[in-house]
Coordinates of C-alpha atoms in Angstrom, one line a residue:
M711 CA 11.5 -27.5 32.4
S712 CA 13.0 -24.1 31.8
Q713 CA 12.1 -22.2 28.7
S714 CA 15.8 -22.1 27.5
F715 CA 16.2 -25.8 27.9
R716 CA 12.9 -26.5 26.1
T717 CA 14.0 -24.3 23.2
I718 CA 17.3 -26.1 22.9
L719 CA 15.6 -29.5 23.1
L720 CA 12.9 -28.7 20.5
F721 CA 15.4 -27.2 18.0
G722 CA 17.7 -30.2 18.6
F723 CA 14.7 -32.5 17.8
V724 CA 14.1 -30.6 14.5
A725 CA 17.8 -30.8 13.6
V726 CA 17.7 -34.6 14.3
L727 CA 14.7 -34.9 12.0
I728 CA 16.4 -33.1 9.1
I729 CA 19.7 -35.0 9.6
G730 CA 17.9 -38.3 9.8
T731 CA 16.2 -37.5 6.5
G732 CA 19.6 -36.9 5.0
I733 CA 20.8 -40.3 6.3
L734 CA 17.7 -42.4 5.5
Q735 CA 16.3 -40.6 2.4
G736 CA 19.3 -38.8 0.9
P737 CA 21.0 -35.5 1.5
N738 CA 19.1 -33.9 -1.5
L739 CA 15.7 -34.2 0.2
A740 CA 17.2 -33.0 3.5
L741 CA 18.6 -29.9 1.9
V742 CA 15.3 -29.2 0.1
I743 CA 13.5 -29.3 3.5
L744 CA 16.2 -27.2 5.1
N745 CA 16.1 -24.5 2.4
M746 CA 12.3 -24.1 2.3
G747 CA 12.3 -24.4 6.1
L748 CA 14.5 -21.4 6.3
V749 CA 12.2 -19.4 3.9
S750 CA 9.1 -20.6 5.8
A751 CA 10.7 -19.5 9.1
I752 CA 11.2 -16.0 7.8
M753 CA 7.6 -15.8 6.6
A754 CA 6.4 -17.1 10.1
L755 CA 8.7 -14.4 11.7
G756 CA 6.9 -11.7 9.7
V757 CA 3.4 -13.0 10.6
N758 CA 4.5 -13.4 14.3
L759 CA 5.5 -9.7 14.3
Q760 CA 2.0 -8.7 13.2
W761 CA -0.1 -11.2 15.1
G762 CA 2.0 -12.4 18.1
I763 CA 3.3 -9.0 19.0
A764 CA 0.7 -6.6 17.7
G765 CA -2.5 -8.7 17.5
L766 CA -3.2 -7.9 13.8
F767 CA -5.0 -10.7 12.0
N768 CA -3.5 -10.5 8.6
V769 CA -4.4 -13.3 6.1
G770 CA -3.1 -11.5 3.1
I771 CA 0.3 -13.1 3.3
M772 CA 0.0 -14.5 -0.2
G773 CA -0.1 -11.1 -1.8
F774 CA 3.0 -9.9 0.0
V775 CA 4.9 -13.1 -0.9
A776 CA 3.9 -12.7 -4.5
L777 CA 5.1 -9.1 -4.6
G778 CA 8.5 -10.4 -3.3
G779 CA 8.6 -12.8 -6.2
L780 CA 7.7 -10.0 -8.6
A781 CA 10.6 -8.0 -7.3
V782 CA 13.0 -10.7 -8.5
V783 CA 11.7 -10.3 -12.0
L784 CA 11.8 -6.5 -12.0
T785 CA 15.2 -6.4 -10.4
S786 CA 17.3 -9.2 -11.8
M787 CA 15.9 -10.1 -15.3
P788 CA 17.6 -8.3 -18.2
P789 CA 15.5 -5.6 -19.9
V790 CA 13.9 -6.3 -23.2
P791 CA 15.0 -3.3 -25.4
E792 CA 12.4 -4.0 -28.1
A793 CA 9.6 -3.9 -25.6
W794 CA 10.9 -0.7 -24.0
A795 CA 11.1 0.9 -27.4
A796 CA 7.6 -0.2 -28.3
G797 CA 5.9 1.4 -25.2
G798 CA 7.8 0.9 -22.0
V799 CA 8.0 4.6 -21.0
R800 CA 4.3 5.1 -21.9
A801 CA 3.2 2.1 -19.9
W802 CA 5.0 3.3 -16.7
F803 CA 3.7 6.8 -17.3
S804 CA 0.2 5.4 -17.2
V805 CA 0.9 3.8 -13.9
L806 CA 2.2 7.1 -12.6
L807 CA -1.0 8.8 -14.0
A808 CA -3.2 6.3 -12.2
A809 CA -1.4 6.8 -8.9
C810 CA -1.7 10.6 -9.2
T811 CA -5.4 10.3 -10.0
V812 CA -6.1 8.3 -6.9
A813 CA -3.9 10.5 -4.7
G814 CA -5.4 13.7 -6.1
S815 CA -9.0 12.4 -5.6
A816 CA -8.3 11.5 -2.0
L817 CA -6.8 15.0 -1.4
M818 CA -9.7 16.7 -3.1
F819 CA -12.3 14.8 -1.0
K820 CA -10.4 15.7 2.1
R821 CA -10.5 19.4 1.3
T822 CA -13.9 19.7 -0.4
R823 CA -16.0 16.8 0.8
K824 CA -17.8 16.9 -2.5
G825 CA -18.4 13.4 -3.8
W826 CA -19.5 14.4 -7.3
L827 CA -16.3 16.3 -7.9
V828 CA -14.2 13.4 -6.7
G829 CA -16.2 11.0 -8.9
L830 CA -15.7 13.3 -11.9
M831 CA -11.9 13.5 -11.3
L832 CA -11.7 9.7 -11.1
L833 CA -13.7 9.2 -14.3
V834 CA -11.5 11.7 -16.2
G835 CA -8.4 10.1 -14.7
F836 CA -9.5 6.6 -15.7
V837 CA -10.2 7.6 -19.3
C838 CA -6.8 9.3 -19.6
Y839 CA -5.2 6.3 -18.0
R840 CA -6.7 3.8 -20.4
W841 CA -5.9 6.1 -23.4
V842 CA -2.2 6.2 -22.4
R843 CA -2.0 2.6 -21.2
D844 CA -3.8 0.4 -23.7
P845 CA -1.7 1.1 -26.9
A846 CA 1.5 0.8 -24.9
V847 CA 0.6 -2.5 -23.3
S848 CA -0.6 -4.0 -26.6
A849 CA 2.7 -3.0 -28.3
I850 CA 4.8 -4.5 -25.5
E851 CA 3.0 -7.8 -25.3
A852 CA 3.3 -8.2 -29.1
V853 CA 7.1 -8.3 -28.9
D854 CA 8.0 -12.0 -29.2
P855 CA 5.2 -13.1 -26.9
A856 CA 6.4 -16.7 -26.8
A857 CA 9.7 -15.8 -25.2
T858 CA 9.2 -12.3 -23.7
G859 CA 6.2 -10.1 -24.3
Y860 CA 7.1 -8.0 -21.2
L861 CA 9.6 -5.3 -20.3
G862 CA 12.0 -7.4 -18.3
G863 CA 13.9 -6.0 -15.3
L864 CA 16.9 -4.0 -14.5
G865 CA 19.5 -6.8 -14.9
L866 CA 20.9 -6.3 -11.4
P867 CA 22.3 -9.1 -9.1
V868 CA 19.5 -11.2 -7.8
I869 CA 20.4 -10.8 -4.1
L870 CA 19.5 -7.1 -4.5
A871 CA 16.0 -8.3 -5.3
W872 CA 15.5 -9.6 -1.8
P873 CA 15.5 -6.2 0.0
V874 CA 13.6 -4.8 -3.0
G875 CA 11.0 -7.4 -2.4
G876 CA 10.7 -6.2 1.2
L877 CA 10.4 -2.6 0.0
L878 CA 7.7 -3.5 -2.6
A879 CA 5.7 -5.4 0.0
A880 CA 6.2 -2.6 2.5
G881 CA 4.8 0.0 0.0
A882 CA 1.8 -2.2 -0.7
A883 CA 1.3 -2.7 3.1
W884 CA 1.3 1.1 3.6
V885 CA -1.5 1.5 1.1
I886 CA -3.4 -1.5 2.5
G887 CA -2.9 -0.4 6.0
K888 CA -4.1 3.1 5.4
T889 CA -7.3 1.5 3.9
A890 CA -8.0 -1.5 6.2
L891 CA -6.3 -1.0 9.6
G892 CA -9.4 0.8 10.9
L893 CA -11.0 -2.7 10.9
R894 CA -10.4 -5.3 13.6
S895 CA -10.4 -9.0 14.0
D896 CA -12.2 -11.0 11.4
Y897 CA -13.1 -7.9 9.4
L898 CA -9.4 -7.1 9.0
A899 CA -8.8 -10.7 8.0
I900 CA -11.4 -10.6 5.2
A901 CA -10.1 -7.2 4.0
T902 CA -6.5 -8.4 3.8
L903 CA -7.4 -11.6 2.1
G904 CA -9.5 -9.8 -0.5
I905 CA -6.8 -7.3 -1.2
S906 CA -4.2 -10.0 -1.5
E907 CA -6.4 -11.7 -4.1
I908 CA -6.6 -8.4 -6.0
V909 CA -2.7 -8.2 -6.0
I910 CA -2.5 -11.8 -7.4
A911 CA -5.1 -11.0 -10.0
I912 CA -3.1 -7.9 -11.2
I913 CA 0.1 -9.9 -11.4
K914 CA -1.7 -12.7 -13.3
N915 CA -3.2 -10.3 -15.9
E916 CA -0.5 -7.6 -16.4
D917 CA 1.5 -9.5 -18.9
W918 CA 3.6 -6.5 -19.8
L919 CA 4.9 -6.4 -16.3
S920 CA 5.3 -10.0 -15.2
R921 CA 4.3 -12.2 -18.2
G922 CA 1.2 -13.2 -16.3
V923 CA 0.3 -16.8 -16.4
K924 CA 3.0 -17.5 -19.0
N925 CA 5.5 -17.4 -16.1
V926 CA 9.1 -16.1 -16.1
N927 CA 11.7 -18.8 -16.0
G928 CA 15.5 -18.8 -16.1
L929 CA 15.8 -16.3 -13.3
P930 CA 19.4 -15.4 -12.3
R931 CA 20.9 -17.2 -9.3
P932 CA 23.2 -16.2 -6.5
V933 CA 25.0 -19.5 -6.7
P934 CA 26.7 -21.3 -9.7
N935 CA 24.7 -23.4 -12.1
E936 CA 25.0 -27.1 -11.8
I937 CA 25.9 -27.6 -15.4
D938 CA 28.7 -25.0 -15.1
L939 CA 30.1 -26.9 -12.1
Q940 CA 29.9 -30.2 -13.9
N941 CA 31.9 -28.7 -16.8
D942 CA 34.6 -27.3 -14.4
P943 CA 37.6 -29.8 -14.3
G944 CA 38.6 -28.5 -10.9
F945 CA 35.2 -29.1 -9.4
V946 CA 35.0 -32.6 -11.0
E947 CA 38.4 -33.4 -9.6
S948 CA 37.4 -32.2 -6.1
A949 CA 34.2 -34.2 -6.2
A950 CA 36.1 -37.3 -7.2
G951 CA 38.4 -36.7 -4.2
Y952 CA 35.3 -37.0 -2.0
G953 CA 34.1 -40.1 -3.9
L954 CA 31.1 -38.2 -5.3
D955 CA 29.6 -38.2 -8.8
P956 CA 29.9 -34.7 -10.3
T957 CA 26.2 -34.5 -10.9
I958 CA 25.3 -35.3 -7.3
A959 CA 28.2 -33.1 -6.0
S960 CA 27.0 -30.1 -8.0
T961 CA 23.4 -30.4 -6.8
L962 CA 24.6 -30.6 -3.2
Y963 CA 27.0 -27.7 -3.7
V964 CA 24.2 -25.5 -5.0
K965 CA 21.7 -26.4 -2.3
I966 CA 24.3 -25.9 0.4
G967 CA 25.1 -22.5 -1.1
Y968 CA 21.4 -21.5 -0.8
S969 CA 21.3 -22.8 2.7
L970 CA 24.2 -20.6 3.8
L971 CA 22.7 -17.5 2.2
F972 CA 19.2 -18.1 3.6
T973 CA 20.7 -18.8 7.1
V974 CA 22.5 -15.5 7.1
V975 CA 19.2 -13.6 6.2
L976 CA 17.2 -15.6 8.8
V977 CA 19.8 -14.9 11.6
I978 CA 19.9 -11.2 10.8
L979 CA 16.1 -10.8 10.8
L980 CA 15.8 -13.0 13.9
V981 CA 18.3 -10.8 15.8
L982 CA 16.6 -7.6 14.7
A983 CA 13.2 -9.1 15.7
Q984 CA 14.5 -10.1 19.1
F985 CA 15.9 -6.6 19.7
A986 CA 12.6 -5.1 18.7
L987 CA 10.6 -7.5 20.9
N988 CA 12.7 -6.7 24.0
S989 CA 12.9 -3.0 23.4
P990 CA 10.6 -0.3 24.7
W991 CA 8.9 -0.4 21.3
G992 CA 8.2 -4.1 21.7
R993 CA 6.8 -3.7 25.2
M994 CA 4.6 -0.8 23.9
M995 CA 3.3 -3.0 21.0
R996 CA 2.4 -5.8 23.4
A997 CA 0.6 -3.3 25.7
I998 CA -1.4 -2.1 22.8
R999 CA -2.2 -5.7 21.9
D1000 CA -3.4 -6.6 25.4
N1001 CA -5.4 -3.5 26.1
E1002 CA -5.8 -1.0 23.3
V1003 CA -8.2 1.3 25.2
S1004 CA -5.6 1.7 28.0
A1005 CA -2.9 2.4 25.5
R1006 CA -4.9 5.1 23.9
A1007 CA -5.7 6.6 27.3
M1008 CA -1.9 6.8 27.9
G1009 CA -1.5 8.9 24.8
K1010 CA -0.2 6.2 22.4
D1011 CA -0.9 6.6 18.7
V1012 CA -2.4 3.1 18.2
T1013 CA -3.3 3.6 14.6
F1014 CA 0.2 4.7 13.6
R1015 CA 1.8 1.8 15.6
H1016 CA -0.5 -0.7 14.0
L1017 CA 0.5 0.6 10.6
Q1018 CA 4.1 0.5 11.5
V1019 CA 4.2 -3.1 12.6
F1020 CA 1.9 -4.1 9.7
I1021 CA 4.5 -2.6 7.2
L1022 CA 7.4 -4.3 9.0
G1023 CA 5.8 -7.7 9.1
S1024 CA 4.7 -7.5 5.4
A1025 CA 8.3 -6.4 4.4
I1026 CA 9.7 -9.6 6.0
C1027 CA 7.1 -11.7 4.0
G1028 CA 8.2 -9.9 0.9
I1029 CA 11.8 -10.7 1.5
A1030 CA 10.9 -14.3 2.0
G1031 CA 8.9 -14.3 -1.2
A1032 CA 11.8 -13.0 -3.2
M1033 CA 14.1 -15.7 -1.6
M1034 CA 11.6 -18.4 -2.5
T1035 CA 11.3 -17.3 -6.1
T1036 CA 15.1 -17.2 -6.4
L1037 CA 15.3 -20.7 -5.0
D1038 CA 12.7 -22.0 -7.5
G1039 CA 14.3 -20.1 -10.4
L1040 CA 10.7 -19.5 -11.7
F1041 CA 8.1 -16.9 -11.2
A1042 CA 4.7 -18.5 -11.6
P1043 CA 1.8 -16.3 -10.3
T1044 CA -0.7 -19.2 -10.5
A1045 CA 1.3 -21.0 -7.8
Y1046 CA 0.4 -18.4 -5.1
Q1047 CA -2.4 -20.3 -3.4
P1048 CA -3.9 -19.3 0.0
L1049 CA -3.5 -22.9 1.3
R1050 CA 0.3 -22.7 1.2
Y1051 CA 0.9 -19.1 1.9
T1052 CA -1.8 -18.3 4.4
F1053 CA -3.1 -21.4 6.2
L1054 CA 0.3 -23.1 6.4
I1055 CA 2.2 -20.1 7.7
W1056 CA -0.5 -19.5 10.3
V1057 CA -0.2 -23.1 11.4
M1058 CA 3.6 -22.6 11.8
V1059 CA 3.1 -19.5 14.0
I1060 CA 0.3 -21.1 16.2
V1061 CA 2.2 -24.4 16.6
G1062 CA 5.6 -22.7 17.3
G1063 CA 4.1 -20.2 19.7
S1064 CA 2.7 -16.8 18.8
G1065 CA 4.5 -13.9 20.4
N1066 CA 7.8 -15.8 20.5
N1067 CA 10.2 -15.2 17.6
L1068 CA 12.1 -18.4 18.3
G1069 CA 8.7 -20.3 18.4
A1070 CA 7.8 -18.9 15.0
V1071 CA 11.1 -20.1 13.6
L1072 CA 10.7 -23.5 15.2
G1073 CA 7.2 -23.8 13.8
G1074 CA 8.4 -22.9 10.3
F1075 CA 11.0 -25.7 10.3
L1076 CA 8.7 -28.3 12.0
I1077 CA 5.6 -27.8 9.9
W1078 CA 7.4 -27.6 6.6
F1079 CA 9.3 -30.9 7.5
L1080 CA 5.9 -32.6 8.1
W1081 CA 4.3 -31.0 5.0
V1082 CA 7.1 -32.5 2.8
Q1083 CA 7.4 -35.9 4.6
V1084 CA 3.6 -36.6 4.6
E1085 CA 3.6 -36.4 0.8
T1086 CA 6.7 -38.6 0.6
L1087 CA 5.8 -41.2 3.2
G1088 CA 2.0 -41.0 2.9
P1089 CA 1.5 -43.6 0.2
G1090 CA 3.6 -46.1 2.0
I1091 CA 1.9 -45.5 5.3
M1092 CA -1.6 -45.8 3.8
T1093 CA -0.5 -49.0 2.0
F1094 CA 0.6 -50.5 5.3
L1095 CA -2.6 -49.4 7.1
T1096 CA -4.8 -51.0 4.4
S1097 CA -2.7 -54.1 3.9
G1098 CA -5.3 -56.2 5.9
L1099 CA -8.2 -55.1 3.6
A1100 CA -9.3 -57.3 0.7
E1101 CA -7.8 -56.4 -2.6
G1102 CA -10.2 -54.6 -4.9
S1103 CA -12.5 -53.5 -2.1
E1104 CA -14.1 -50.1 -2.5
F1105 CA -13.1 -49.0 1.0
K1106 CA -9.5 -49.7 0.3
A1107 CA -9.6 -48.0 -3.0
H1108 CA -11.2 -45.0 -1.4
L1109 CA -8.5 -44.8 1.3
M1110 CA -5.7 -45.1 -1.3
S1111 CA -7.3 -42.4 -3.4
S1112 CA -7.3 -40.1 -0.3
V1113 CA -3.6 -40.2 0.2
A1114 CA -3.3 -36.8 -1.6
H1115 CA -5.3 -35.2 1.3
M1116 CA -3.2 -36.6 4.1
R1117 CA -1.3 -33.4 4.2
L1118 CA -4.3 -31.4 5.3
L1119 CA -5.4 -34.1 7.7
T1120 CA -2.0 -34.1 9.3
M1121 CA -1.9 -30.4 9.7
G1122 CA -5.3 -30.4 11.2
V1123 CA -4.5 -33.1 13.7
I1124 CA -1.2 -31.4 14.7
L1125 CA -3.0 -28.1 15.2
L1126 CA -5.7 -29.7 17.3
L1127 CA -3.2 -31.5 19.5
V1128 CA -1.1 -28.4 20.1
L1129 CA -4.2 -26.3 20.9
R1130 CA -5.4 -29.0 23.3
F1131 CA -2.1 -29.8 25.2
S1132 CA -0.1 -26.5 24.7
P1133 CA -2.6 -23.8 23.7
R1134 CA 0.2 -21.1 23.6
G1135 CA 2.4 -23.2 21.3
L1136 CA 5.5 -25.3 21.7
L1137 CA 7.5 -22.3 22.8
P1138 CA 5.1 -19.9 24.5
E1139 CA 5.6 -16.2 24.8
K1140 CA 7.6 -15.3 27.9

């Protein structure tokens, strides 16, 4: 079977699964799967760029996705004038002061190599930072903490937050890359995971910036609100013409709007990723991945290229994080769990086929479909499987109480099957 035919066949199979869900379980669920499948495919595309093409083992995906979500708050939420008046300028000045302290200390160490002098500079900078920051943060968080308690954002259209999310993640990736890309394999994985946890911890605790664990809800949307559509006589009349209830029609309209926007972003990123993969740059990156020693001997700047691809892949994850937060309409830092944003994305890339952009996209759709459907169909399947057991038996009760873990079992079984029968993924690298 040719690679092209296999690609068409597998994508057709996934399309049949989603369409079948719409027919058997309702179009709402099908569109939910489609929209998050599109976002997941973009995340998988970013990870594939780092691992599949460059061989960088990054498990800090969660941190870059969270930065994308933070970008939605900072870009699209309206500013809180009272909080800005209470200490907004002073709070941001303290951030600038901290950045200058770190940069100045690094420069001083590079020029003098005197650790005690660098330590003294960091100590003085930290004291000045806290002296500037603490009163400002306390004043900001005291401004109507139940509703705001933070500075808000710039009040710009929410779609602009998507590229801003990419830029924010790219900036963090540059800092992380300069620090951690000297490591390799599992050491890099541990470092990126630890740094991503630090990013999440900062977002959870800096209430003046992101409201922390109090969450930010009511985020602006790039599509109309369902209530507004239901109150629009023209929309109600159009829905009636199709034989639809206005409530159902408005929900479908909004979800389809998100689907179209997300599809445009995915197609643009996929086309760019394919151009990069098939360009001299892509061939160079694969050469570095396959034999780094030979690439260095040929004069390639391996460290710079690793940093370059690490930033690009992280930026794509940041864009996906901003899109997901926009879809949810809620920024909740506590929801950024490694299980969903690290393990699951890696399963998508491995199952789809690392090193193949179309494989990563396929894995994103397929694994997300199974992740949702196992939760939906799991109780019914387990009830059927245990129907022959005696009512009230401890074994049956144990199996029924384990339904919540069927997702993990399913992902593990799928991963094992793919690694056994198609080790390079469903769509292997050409």
